[in-house]
Tab-separated table of C-alpha atoms and ligand atoms in Angstrom:
chain	number	residue	atom	x	y	z
A	1	MET	CA	5.647	2.238	29.238
A	2	LYS	CA	4.359	5.275	27.100
A	3	ASP	CA	3.865	8.774	27.733
A	4	PRO	CA	-0.047	8.196	27.798
A	5	LYS	CA	-0.036	11.929	26.258
A	6	LYS	CA	1.275	10.750	22.905
A	7	GLU	CA	-1.812	7.718	22.127
A	8	ARG	CA	-2.211	9.371	18.570
A	9	THR	CA	-5.262	7.862	16.507
A	10	TYR	CA	-5.478	9.040	12.670
A	11	VAL	CA	-8.571	10.152	11.447
A	12	MET	CA	-10.343	10.720	8.116
A	13	ILE	CA	-13.097	13.208	6.890
A	14	LYS	CA	-14.855	11.812	3.918
A	15	PRO	CA	-16.622	12.825	1.904
A	16	ASP	CA	-19.582	14.004	2.701
A	17	GLY	CA	-17.930	15.506	5.548
A	18	VAL	CA	-15.901	17.516	3.604
A	19	ARG	CA	-18.681	19.172	1.584
A	20	LYS	CA	-21.508	19.808	4.839
A	21	GLY	CA	-18.980	21.738	5.449
A	22	LEU	CA	-18.664	19.780	8.710
A	23	ILE	CA	-13.910	20.575	8.502
A	24	GLY	CA	-13.826	23.488	11.239
A	25	GLU	CA	-16.279	22.188	13.507
A	26	ILE	CA	-14.731	18.113	13.656
A	27	ILE	CA	-11.612	19.748	14.525
A	28	LYS	CA	-12.762	21.640	17.338
A	29	ARG	CA	-14.290	19.094	18.624
A	30	PHE	CA	-10.763	17.063	19.355
A	31	GLU	CA	-9.368	20.739	20.660
A	32	GLN	CA	-11.971	21.605	22.528
A	33	ARG	CA	-11.385	17.541	24.084
A	34	ASP	CA	-7.441	18.838	24.662
A	35	LEU	CA	-6.557	16.660	22.147
A	36	LYS	CA	-4.376	18.137	19.748
A	37	ILE	CA	-4.174	17.979	15.594
A	38	VAL	CA	-0.483	17.128	13.934
A	39	ALA	CA	-0.435	16.854	11.739
A	40	LEU	CA	-3.436	17.872	8.983
A	41	GLU	CA	-3.608	17.573	5.091
A	42	MET	CA	-7.062	17.888	1.976
A	43	PHE	CA	-5.979	15.977	-0.281
A	44	GLN	CA	-7.417	13.562	-3.358
A	45	PRO	CA	-6.928	9.820	-2.220
A	46	SER	CA	-6.273	7.909	-5.288
A	47	HIS	CA	-8.167	3.868	-6.072
A	48	ASP	CA	-4.830	2.053	-5.548
A	49	ASP	CA	-4.588	4.548	-1.575
A	50	LEU	CA	-7.852	3.341	-0.085
A	51	HIS	CA	-7.734	0.544	-1.544
A	52	ASN	CA	-4.636	-0.714	0.080
A	53	HIS	CA	-6.477	1.576	3.420
A	54	TYR	CA	-9.523	-0.871	3.338
A	55	PRO	CA	-8.340	-4.303	5.022
A	56	LYS	CA	-8.140	-7.034	2.455
A	57	ASP	CA	-8.407	-10.109	4.203
A	58	GLU	CA	-11.708	-12.338	4.399
A	59	GLU	CA	-12.823	-11.732	7.244
A	60	TRP	CA	-13.118	-8.243	7.055
A	61	ILE	CA	-14.806	-9.035	4.494
A	62	THR	CA	-17.229	-11.372	5.231
A	63	ARG	CA	-18.369	-9.140	8.713
A	64	LEU	CA	-19.220	-6.562	5.931
A	65	GLY	CA	-21.685	-8.503	4.006
A	66	LYS	CA	-23.339	-10.482	7.572
A	67	LYS	CA	-24.063	-6.799	9.535
A	68	THR	CA	-25.469	-5.637	5.288
A	69	LEU	CA	-27.907	-9.684	5.586
A	70	SER	CA	-28.072	-8.146	9.665
A	71	THR	CA	-29.965	-5.252	8.057
A	72	TYR	CA	-31.792	-6.801	5.746
A	73	GLU	CA	-33.710	-9.440	8.222
A	74	LYS	CA	-34.314	-6.578	10.649
A	75	TYR	CA	-36.363	-4.396	7.892
A	76	GLY	CA	-37.466	-7.794	5.704
A	77	TYR	CA	-35.620	-6.449	3.126
A	78	ASP	CA	-34.133	-8.861	-0.258
A	79	ALA	CA	-30.986	-9.430	-0.140
A	80	MET	CA	-31.053	-11.730	-3.304
A	81	LEU	CA	-33.222	-9.398	-5.137
A	82	ASP	CA	-30.379	-7.022	-4.373
A	83	PHE	CA	-27.708	-8.496	-3.957
A	84	GLY	CA	-28.437	-11.727	-5.855
A	85	THR	CA	-27.327	-14.103	-3.982
A	86	LEU	CA	-26.855	-14.220	0.579
A	87	GLU	CA	-23.531	-15.686	0.519
A	88	PRO	CA	-22.163	-12.454	3.500
A	89	GLU	CA	-18.275	-13.380	1.540
A	90	LYS	CA	-20.044	-12.118	-1.340
A	91	ILE	CA	-21.495	-9.558	-0.622
A	92	GLY	CA	-18.483	-7.992	1.480
A	93	PRO	CA	-16.554	-6.879	-1.348
A	94	GLU	CA	-19.195	-5.651	-3.225
A	95	ILE	CA	-20.650	-3.806	0.024
A	96	ARG	CA	-16.253	-2.359	0.622
A	97	LYS	CA	-16.576	-1.721	-3.779
A	98	TRP	CA	-19.333	0.624	-2.742
A	99	LEU	CA	-16.918	2.171	0.010
A	100	LEU	CA	-14.002	3.034	-2.412
A	101	ASP	CA	-16.226	4.534	-4.820
A	102	PHE	CA	-17.578	6.798	-1.924
A	103	MET	CA	-14.447	7.395	-0.490
A	104	LYS	CA	-13.167	8.765	-3.946
A	105	SER	CA	-16.101	11.380	-4.137
A	106	ALA	CA	-14.482	14.501	-3.016
A	107	PRO	CA	-11.505	15.407	-0.937
A	108	LEU	CA	-10.512	14.376	2.154
A	109	VAL	CA	-9.093	15.914	5.207
A	110	LYS	CA	-6.400	13.051	7.006
A	111	MET	CA	-4.575	14.228	10.240
A	112	VAL	CA	-3.111	11.946	12.956
A	113	VAL	CA	-5.222	12.914	16.245
A	114	GLN	CA	-2.718	12.823	19.941
A	115	GLY	CA	-3.843	13.201	23.403
A	116	THR	CA	-5.035	11.327	25.809
A	117	HIS	CA	-6.901	7.364	24.981
A	118	ALA	CA	-6.966	9.490	21.571
A	119	VAL	CA	-8.094	6.364	19.878
A	120	ASP	CA	-11.943	5.405	22.783
A	121	VAL	CA	-11.756	9.720	22.891
A	122	VAL	CA	-12.453	9.897	19.262
A	123	ARG	CA	-14.344	6.870	18.640
A	124	LYS	CA	-17.076	8.601	21.091
A	125	ILE	CA	-16.348	12.145	19.823
A	126	ALA	CA	-17.026	9.828	16.138
A	127	GLY	CA	-20.502	7.598	17.976
A	128	PRO	CA	-21.021	4.195	16.718
A	129	THR	CA	-20.366	4.056	12.244
A	130	MET	CA	-24.615	3.969	11.806
A	131	PRO	CA	-25.426	7.621	12.268
A	132	TYR	CA	-29.781	6.166	12.996
A	133	LEU	CA	-27.767	4.938	15.402
A	134	ALA	CA	-25.751	8.037	17.372
A	135	GLU	CA	-26.776	9.522	19.744
A	136	MET	CA	-26.572	13.583	19.658
A	137	GLY	CA	-23.497	15.368	21.002
A	138	THR	CA	-21.367	13.088	18.605
A	139	ILE	CA	-20.614	14.299	15.582
A	140	ARG	CA	-22.716	11.405	13.574
A	141	GLY	CA	-24.987	11.989	15.235
A	142	ASP	CA	-25.062	15.481	15.679
A	143	PHE	CA	-24.691	15.598	11.382
A	144	SER	CA	-26.373	12.198	9.808
A	145	ILE	CA	-29.716	10.166	9.747
A	146	ASP	CA	-27.761	7.818	7.736
A	147	SER	CA	-29.375	4.188	7.285
A	148	PRO	CA	-27.421	0.806	5.837
A	149	ALA	CA	-30.844	-0.249	5.450
A	150	LEU	CA	-31.407	2.567	3.093
A	151	ALA	CA	-27.430	2.641	2.090
A	152	ASN	CA	-27.755	0.043	1.019
A	153	LYS	CA	-31.108	0.019	-1.214
A	154	GLU	CA	-29.806	2.937	-2.468
A	155	LYS	CA	-26.025	0.482	-3.472
A	156	ARG	CA	-23.777	2.584	-1.963
A	157	ALA	CA	-21.354	3.237	1.073
A	158	VAL	CA	-23.065	4.214	4.697
A	159	ALA	CA	-21.700	8.473	4.446
A	160	ASN	CA	-20.441	8.856	8.695
A	161	ILE	CA	-19.028	12.116	7.850
A	162	ILE	CA	-15.246	10.041	9.923
A	163	HIS	CA	-13.091	7.297	9.587
A	164	CYS	CA	-10.911	7.181	12.801
A	165	SER	CA	-8.643	4.417	13.535
A	166	GLU	CA	-10.397	1.400	16.144
A	167	THR	CA	-6.637	0.611	17.854
A	168	PRO	CA	-4.051	2.081	18.873
A	169	GLU	CA	-1.486	-0.069	16.505
A	170	GLU	CA	-4.090	0.095	13.831
A	171	ALA	CA	-4.110	3.999	14.032
A	172	GLU	CA	0.025	3.472	14.107
A	173	HIS	CA	-0.242	0.906	11.050
A	174	GLU	CA	-2.691	3.572	9.297
A	175	ILE	CA	-0.410	7.436	10.335
A	176	LYS	CA	2.872	4.982	8.799
A	177	HIS	CA	-0.070	4.790	5.086
A	178	TRP	CA	-0.996	7.653	4.325
A	179	PHE	CA	1.328	10.561	6.470
A	180	GLY	CA	4.637	7.470	5.602
A	181	ASP	CA	7.687	8.507	8.357
A	182	GLY	CA	7.716	12.371	9.318
A	183	GLU	CA	5.380	14.979	8.678
A	184	THR	CA	4.135	14.865	11.588
A	185	TYR	CA	4.013	17.838	14.739
A	186	ASP	CA	5.328	18.173	18.724
A	187	TYR	CA	4.094	21.343	20.731
A	188	LYS	CA	2.552	21.870	23.559
A	189	ARG	CA	-0.544	22.997	24.738
A	190	TYR	CA	-1.036	25.710	27.177
A	191	GLY	CA	-3.397	24.121	29.412
A	192	VAL	CA	-2.878	20.375	29.027
A	193	ASP	CA	0.827	19.934	28.565
A	194	GLU	CA	2.025	22.979	30.292
B	201	ATP	P1	-14.188	3.633	9.368
B	201	ATP	O1	-13.516	2.462	9.586
B	201	ATP	O2	-15.010	4.119	8.423
B	201	ATP	O3	-13.577	4.772	10.992
B	201	ATP	P2	-16.455	1.547	11.109
B	201	ATP	O4	-15.762	1.550	11.667
B	201	ATP	O5	-16.982	2.792	12.374
B	201	ATP	O6	-15.776	3.449	10.427
B	201	ATP	P3	-16.624	-0.613	9.721
B	201	ATP	O7	-16.973	-1.742	10.247
B	201	ATP	O8	-14.718	-0.476	9.837
B	201	ATP	O9	-17.104	0.854	10.296
B	201	ATP	O10	-16.928	0.361	8.145
B	201	ATP	C1	-16.157	0.406	7.305
B	201	ATP	C2	-16.985	2.107	6.865
B	201	ATP	O11	-17.560	0.857	5.481
B	201	ATP	C3	-18.382	2.200	7.670
B	201	ATP	O12	-17.698	3.066	7.990
B	201	ATP	C4	-19.374	2.978	6.526
B	201	ATP	O13	-18.660	3.674	6.020
B	201	ATP	C5	-19.301	1.798	5.161
B	201	ATP	N1	-20.278	0.494	5.391
B	201	ATP	C6	-20.099	-0.729	7.141
B	201	ATP	N2	-20.890	-1.123	6.828
B	201	ATP	C7	-21.749	-0.840	6.125
B	201	ATP	C8	-23.169	-1.513	5.469
B	201	ATP	N3	-23.854	-2.891	6.200
B	201	ATP	N4	-23.647	-0.544	4.059
B	201	ATP	C9	-23.378	-0.439	3.173
B	201	ATP	N5	-21.906	1.229	4.220
B	201	ATP	C10	-21.075	0.498	4.929
B	202	MG	MG1	-13.787	0.865	10.447
């Protein structure tokens, strides 16, 4: 079995997080939970980098479309008016496009975060995808309020400050995609590793 302390996750501070001046605050929250930053860099992503980062499979894209349709239903908005279709597999690609445009709109900060249950703990620290549903005490709950109801009216992606991997497998895949081979650093944290 792998060393539980060595689980890694991939985190990216999105354009809204960078532009709100939250880089330090976000890193602080991981470190104070005894998680370790083992790689860190600011960069401007290319379109292709982002295109290859977000899943391209029909299932993921349709899920994006379905989530949008359920928001429209919940708030009584007219999806036909905004998208010209009610098919999730046609709405999904539109949201994906907004997402890529949003992610290109400012430099990002990418990092690898390591520690016990890093994937789940980082997602817990981040809070749920939709900021208006996020509890206070989470990054999204403390610093954002965006919702798909507003974002989709404005034809843009939901701004939710950070990206973090959903599973350890996805994390390893994303670390490889954004950092290639190497370029992560291990060290002993006082009080955590000794
Ligand atoms: P991330 O993958 O960025 O960590 P997530 O896993 O919480 O976020 P996903 O369902 O993977 O959320 O969606 C990816 C991103 O697409 C979201 O973080 C958000 O920016 C955007 N997004 C998701 N659903 C919608 C929607 N209905 N309308 C607009 N943008 C959306
Ligand atoms: Mg995701």
